[in-house]
mmCIF file of C-alpha atoms in Angstrom:
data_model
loop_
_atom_site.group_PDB
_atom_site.id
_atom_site.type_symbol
_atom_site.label_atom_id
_atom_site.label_comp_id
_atom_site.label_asym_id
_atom_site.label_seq_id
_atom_site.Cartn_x
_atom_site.Cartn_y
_atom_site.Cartn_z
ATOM 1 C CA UNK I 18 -52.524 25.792 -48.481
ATOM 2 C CA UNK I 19 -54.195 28.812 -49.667
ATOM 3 C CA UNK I 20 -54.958 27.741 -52.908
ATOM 4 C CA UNK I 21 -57.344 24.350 -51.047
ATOM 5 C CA UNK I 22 -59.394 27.218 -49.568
ATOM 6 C CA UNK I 23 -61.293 28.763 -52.191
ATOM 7 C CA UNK I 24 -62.399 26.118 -53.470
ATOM 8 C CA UNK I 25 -63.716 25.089 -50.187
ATOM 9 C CA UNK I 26 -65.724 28.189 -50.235
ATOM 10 C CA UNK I 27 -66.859 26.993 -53.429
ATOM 11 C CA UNK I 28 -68.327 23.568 -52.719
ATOM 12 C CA UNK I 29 -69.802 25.148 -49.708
ATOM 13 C CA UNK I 30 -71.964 27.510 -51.696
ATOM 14 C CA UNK I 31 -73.243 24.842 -53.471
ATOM 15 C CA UNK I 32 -74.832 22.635 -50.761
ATOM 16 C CA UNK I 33 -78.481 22.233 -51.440
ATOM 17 C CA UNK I 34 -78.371 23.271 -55.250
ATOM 18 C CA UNK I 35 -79.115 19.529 -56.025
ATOM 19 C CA UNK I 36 -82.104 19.238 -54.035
ATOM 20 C CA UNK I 37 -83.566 22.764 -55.573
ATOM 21 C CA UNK I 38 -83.146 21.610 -58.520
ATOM 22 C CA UNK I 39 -84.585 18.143 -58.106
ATOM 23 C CA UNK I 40 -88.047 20.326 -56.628
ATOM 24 C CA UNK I 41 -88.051 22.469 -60.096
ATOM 25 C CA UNK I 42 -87.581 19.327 -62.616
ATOM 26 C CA UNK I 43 -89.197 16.497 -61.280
ATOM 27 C CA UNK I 44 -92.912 17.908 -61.030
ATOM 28 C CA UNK I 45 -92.498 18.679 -64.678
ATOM 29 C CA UNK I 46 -91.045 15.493 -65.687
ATOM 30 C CA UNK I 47 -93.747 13.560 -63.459
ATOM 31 C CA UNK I 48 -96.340 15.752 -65.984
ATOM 32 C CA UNK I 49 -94.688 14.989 -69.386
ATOM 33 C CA UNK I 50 -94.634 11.445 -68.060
ATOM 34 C CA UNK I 51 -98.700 11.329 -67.342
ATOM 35 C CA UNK I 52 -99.390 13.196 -70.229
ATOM 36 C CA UNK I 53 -97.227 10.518 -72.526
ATOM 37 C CA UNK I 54 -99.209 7.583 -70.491
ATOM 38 C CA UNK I 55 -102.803 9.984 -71.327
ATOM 39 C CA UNK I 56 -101.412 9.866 -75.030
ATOM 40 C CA UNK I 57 -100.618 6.787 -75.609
ATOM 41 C CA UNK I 58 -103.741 5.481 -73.740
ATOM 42 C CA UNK I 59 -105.578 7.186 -76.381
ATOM 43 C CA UNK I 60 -103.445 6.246 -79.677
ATOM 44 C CA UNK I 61 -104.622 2.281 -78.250
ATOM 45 C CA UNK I 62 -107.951 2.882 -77.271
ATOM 46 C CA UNK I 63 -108.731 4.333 -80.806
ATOM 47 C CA UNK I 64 -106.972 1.243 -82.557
ATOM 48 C CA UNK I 65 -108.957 -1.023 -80.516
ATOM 49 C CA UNK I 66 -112.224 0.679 -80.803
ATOM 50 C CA UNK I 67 -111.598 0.971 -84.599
ATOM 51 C CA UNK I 68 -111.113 -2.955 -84.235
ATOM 52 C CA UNK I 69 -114.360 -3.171 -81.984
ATOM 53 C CA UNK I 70 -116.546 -1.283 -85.034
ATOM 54 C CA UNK I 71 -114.888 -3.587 -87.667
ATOM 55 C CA UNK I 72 -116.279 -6.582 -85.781
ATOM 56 C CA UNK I 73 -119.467 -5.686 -85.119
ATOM 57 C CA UNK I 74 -120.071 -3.790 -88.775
ATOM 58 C CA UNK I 75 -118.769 -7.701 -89.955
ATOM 59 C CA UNK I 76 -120.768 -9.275 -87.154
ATOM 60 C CA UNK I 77 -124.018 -7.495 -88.772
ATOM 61 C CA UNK I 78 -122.798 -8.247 -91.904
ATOM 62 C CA UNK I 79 -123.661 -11.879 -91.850
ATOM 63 C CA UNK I 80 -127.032 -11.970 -90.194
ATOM 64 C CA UNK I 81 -130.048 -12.005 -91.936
ATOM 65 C CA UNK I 82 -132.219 -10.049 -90.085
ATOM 66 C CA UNK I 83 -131.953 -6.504 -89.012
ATOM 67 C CA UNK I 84 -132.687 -7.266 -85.748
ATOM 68 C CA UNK I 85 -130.606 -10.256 -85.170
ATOM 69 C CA UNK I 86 -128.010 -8.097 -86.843
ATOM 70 C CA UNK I 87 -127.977 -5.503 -84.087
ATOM 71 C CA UNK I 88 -128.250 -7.791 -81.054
ATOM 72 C CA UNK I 89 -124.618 -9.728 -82.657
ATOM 73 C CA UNK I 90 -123.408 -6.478 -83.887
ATOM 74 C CA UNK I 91 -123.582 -5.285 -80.132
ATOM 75 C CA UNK I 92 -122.038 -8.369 -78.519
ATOM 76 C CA UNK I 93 -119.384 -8.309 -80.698
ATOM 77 C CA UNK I 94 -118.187 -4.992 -80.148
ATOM 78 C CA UNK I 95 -118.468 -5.411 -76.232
ATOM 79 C CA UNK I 96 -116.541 -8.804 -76.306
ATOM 80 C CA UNK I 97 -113.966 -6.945 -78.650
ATOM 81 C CA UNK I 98 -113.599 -4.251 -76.719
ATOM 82 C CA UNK I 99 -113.659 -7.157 -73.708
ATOM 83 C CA UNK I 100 -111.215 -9.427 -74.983
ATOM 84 C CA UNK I 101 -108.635 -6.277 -75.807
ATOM 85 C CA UNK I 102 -108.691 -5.023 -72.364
ATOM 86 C CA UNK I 103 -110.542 -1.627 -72.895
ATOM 87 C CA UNK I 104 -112.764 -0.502 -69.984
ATOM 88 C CA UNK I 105 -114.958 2.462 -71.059
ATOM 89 C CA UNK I 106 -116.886 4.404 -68.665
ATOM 90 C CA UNK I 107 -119.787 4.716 -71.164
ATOM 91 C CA UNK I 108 -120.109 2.735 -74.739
ATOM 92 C CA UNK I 109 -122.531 3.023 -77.540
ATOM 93 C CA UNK I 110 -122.586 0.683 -80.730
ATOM 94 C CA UNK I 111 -125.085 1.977 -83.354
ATOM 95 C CA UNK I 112 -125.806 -0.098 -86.321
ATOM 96 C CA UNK I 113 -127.279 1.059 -89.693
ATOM 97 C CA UNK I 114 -128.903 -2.090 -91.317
ATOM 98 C CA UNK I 115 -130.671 -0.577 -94.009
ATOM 99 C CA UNK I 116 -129.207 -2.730 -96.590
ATOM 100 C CA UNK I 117 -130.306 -5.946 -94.856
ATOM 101 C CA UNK I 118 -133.063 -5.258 -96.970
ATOM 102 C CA UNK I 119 -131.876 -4.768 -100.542
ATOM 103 C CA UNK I 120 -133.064 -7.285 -102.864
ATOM 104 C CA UNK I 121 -130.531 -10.679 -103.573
ATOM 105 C CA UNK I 122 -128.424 -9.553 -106.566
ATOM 106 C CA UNK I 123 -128.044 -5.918 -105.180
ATOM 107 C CA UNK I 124 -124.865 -4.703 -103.026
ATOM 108 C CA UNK I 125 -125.373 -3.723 -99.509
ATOM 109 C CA UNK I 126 -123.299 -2.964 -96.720
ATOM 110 C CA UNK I 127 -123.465 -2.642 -92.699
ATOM 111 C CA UNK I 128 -122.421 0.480 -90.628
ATOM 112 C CA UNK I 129 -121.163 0.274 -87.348
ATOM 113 C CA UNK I 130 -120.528 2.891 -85.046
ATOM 114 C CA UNK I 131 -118.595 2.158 -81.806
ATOM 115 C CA UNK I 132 -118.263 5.212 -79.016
ATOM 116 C CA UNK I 133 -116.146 4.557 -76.345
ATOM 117 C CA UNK I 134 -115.406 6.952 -73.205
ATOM 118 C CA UNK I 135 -111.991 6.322 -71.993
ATOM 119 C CA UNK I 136 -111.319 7.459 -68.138
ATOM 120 C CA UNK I 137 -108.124 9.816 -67.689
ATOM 121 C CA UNK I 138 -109.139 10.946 -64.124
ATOM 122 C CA UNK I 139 -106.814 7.905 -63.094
ATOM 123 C CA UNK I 140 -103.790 9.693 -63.921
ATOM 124 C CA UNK I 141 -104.076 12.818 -61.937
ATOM 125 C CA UNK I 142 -102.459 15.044 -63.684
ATOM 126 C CA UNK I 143 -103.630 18.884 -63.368
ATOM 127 C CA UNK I 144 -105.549 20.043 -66.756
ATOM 128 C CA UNK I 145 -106.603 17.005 -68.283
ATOM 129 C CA UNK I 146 -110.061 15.964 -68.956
ATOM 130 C CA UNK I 147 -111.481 13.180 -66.359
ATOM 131 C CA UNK I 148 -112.711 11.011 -69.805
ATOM 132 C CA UNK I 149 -112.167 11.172 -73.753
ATOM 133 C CA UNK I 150 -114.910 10.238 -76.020
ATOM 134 C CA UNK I 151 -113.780 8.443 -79.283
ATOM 135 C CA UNK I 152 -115.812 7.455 -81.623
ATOM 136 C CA UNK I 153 -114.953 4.777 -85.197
ATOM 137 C CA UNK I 154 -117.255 3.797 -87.510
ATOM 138 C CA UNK I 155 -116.663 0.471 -89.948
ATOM 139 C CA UNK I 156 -118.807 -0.678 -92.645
ATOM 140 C CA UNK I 157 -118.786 -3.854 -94.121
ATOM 141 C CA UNK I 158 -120.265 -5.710 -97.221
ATOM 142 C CA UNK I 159 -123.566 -7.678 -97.059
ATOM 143 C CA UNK I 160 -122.855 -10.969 -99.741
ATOM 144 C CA UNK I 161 -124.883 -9.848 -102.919
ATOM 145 C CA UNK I 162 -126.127 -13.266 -103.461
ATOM 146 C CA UNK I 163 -126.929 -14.739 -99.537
ATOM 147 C CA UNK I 164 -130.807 -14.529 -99.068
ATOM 148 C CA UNK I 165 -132.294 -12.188 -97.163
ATOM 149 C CA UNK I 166 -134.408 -12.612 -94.381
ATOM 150 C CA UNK I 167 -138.062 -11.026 -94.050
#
C-alpha cells in the first residue's frame, strides 16, 4: 500500500495545472486566430478589388465618350465590388480617359484605379488597425479602329 501513496501525492499537486494552462494558451491562440481571419480578409479583398479595377478599366474601355466612360467605369466597379460581397468603409474609382481621344487607327488604353478601405475594427483584436486601404489599378485597351466620340 505504500507504493499507491506517492503517486497520490502526485496527482494531487497537479489539480488546477489544466486550467492555468488553458488561461496562458487560449488568449494567444484566440489572437493568431483573428489575425489569420485579418489576413485572409485582406488576401480576398485585394483579389476582388483587383477584379473591381479590371471591370471598370474594361467598362471605360468601350464607351465612347470620356464622360460616359467614367459614369460606367464607376458603376461597374461598385456593382463588382457589390456583387462579390466587399463592403468598404470608403471607395474611390479614378479613371484616366485620355486615350478616348486618340485618333481611329491609333492604340489607346483606359486606367482604372479602384481604392477600397476594408474595416478590421470588427475583429477586436489588440494592435491592429481599425481599416486597411488597398488600392489596384487595371488598364485596358480602347479598339484601334471603333470611332470615337467628340
Amino acid at each position: 500500500m505504500h507504493s499507491a501513496a506517492p503517486a497520490a501525492g502526485r496527482l494531487r499537486g497537479d489539480k488546477g495545472s489544466a486550467a492555468i494552462e488553458a488561461a496562458i494558451i487560449l488568449p494567444a491562440l484566440i489572437m493568431f486566430i483573428c489575425m489569420a481571419i485579418a489576413g485572409g480578409r485582406l488576401v480576398t479583398s485585394g483579389s476582388k478589388i483587383d477584379a473591381a479595377a479590371e471591370d471598370a478599366a474594361r467598362e471605360a474601355s468601350i464607351h465612347r465618350t470620356a464622360s460616359s466612360a467614367q459614369s460606367a467605369a464607376h458603376a461597374a466597379a461598385a456593382a463588382s465590388l457589390d456583387d462579390q460581397g466587399i463592403t468598404c468603409a470608403l471607395t474611390t474609382v479614378r479613371i484616366n480617359t485620355g486615350s478616348l481621344s486618340v485618333p481611329v487607327g491609333q492604340i489607346g488604353t483606359v486606367t482604372a484605379t479602384v481604392t477600397c478601405t476594408v474595416p478590421l475594427s470588427d475583429l477586436l483584436l489588440p494592435g491592429m488597425p481599425g481599416a486597411r486601404t488597398l488600392t489596384s489599378t487595371a488598364t485596358s485597351v480602347v479598339d484601334q479602329y471603333r470611332q470615337r466620340g467628340d
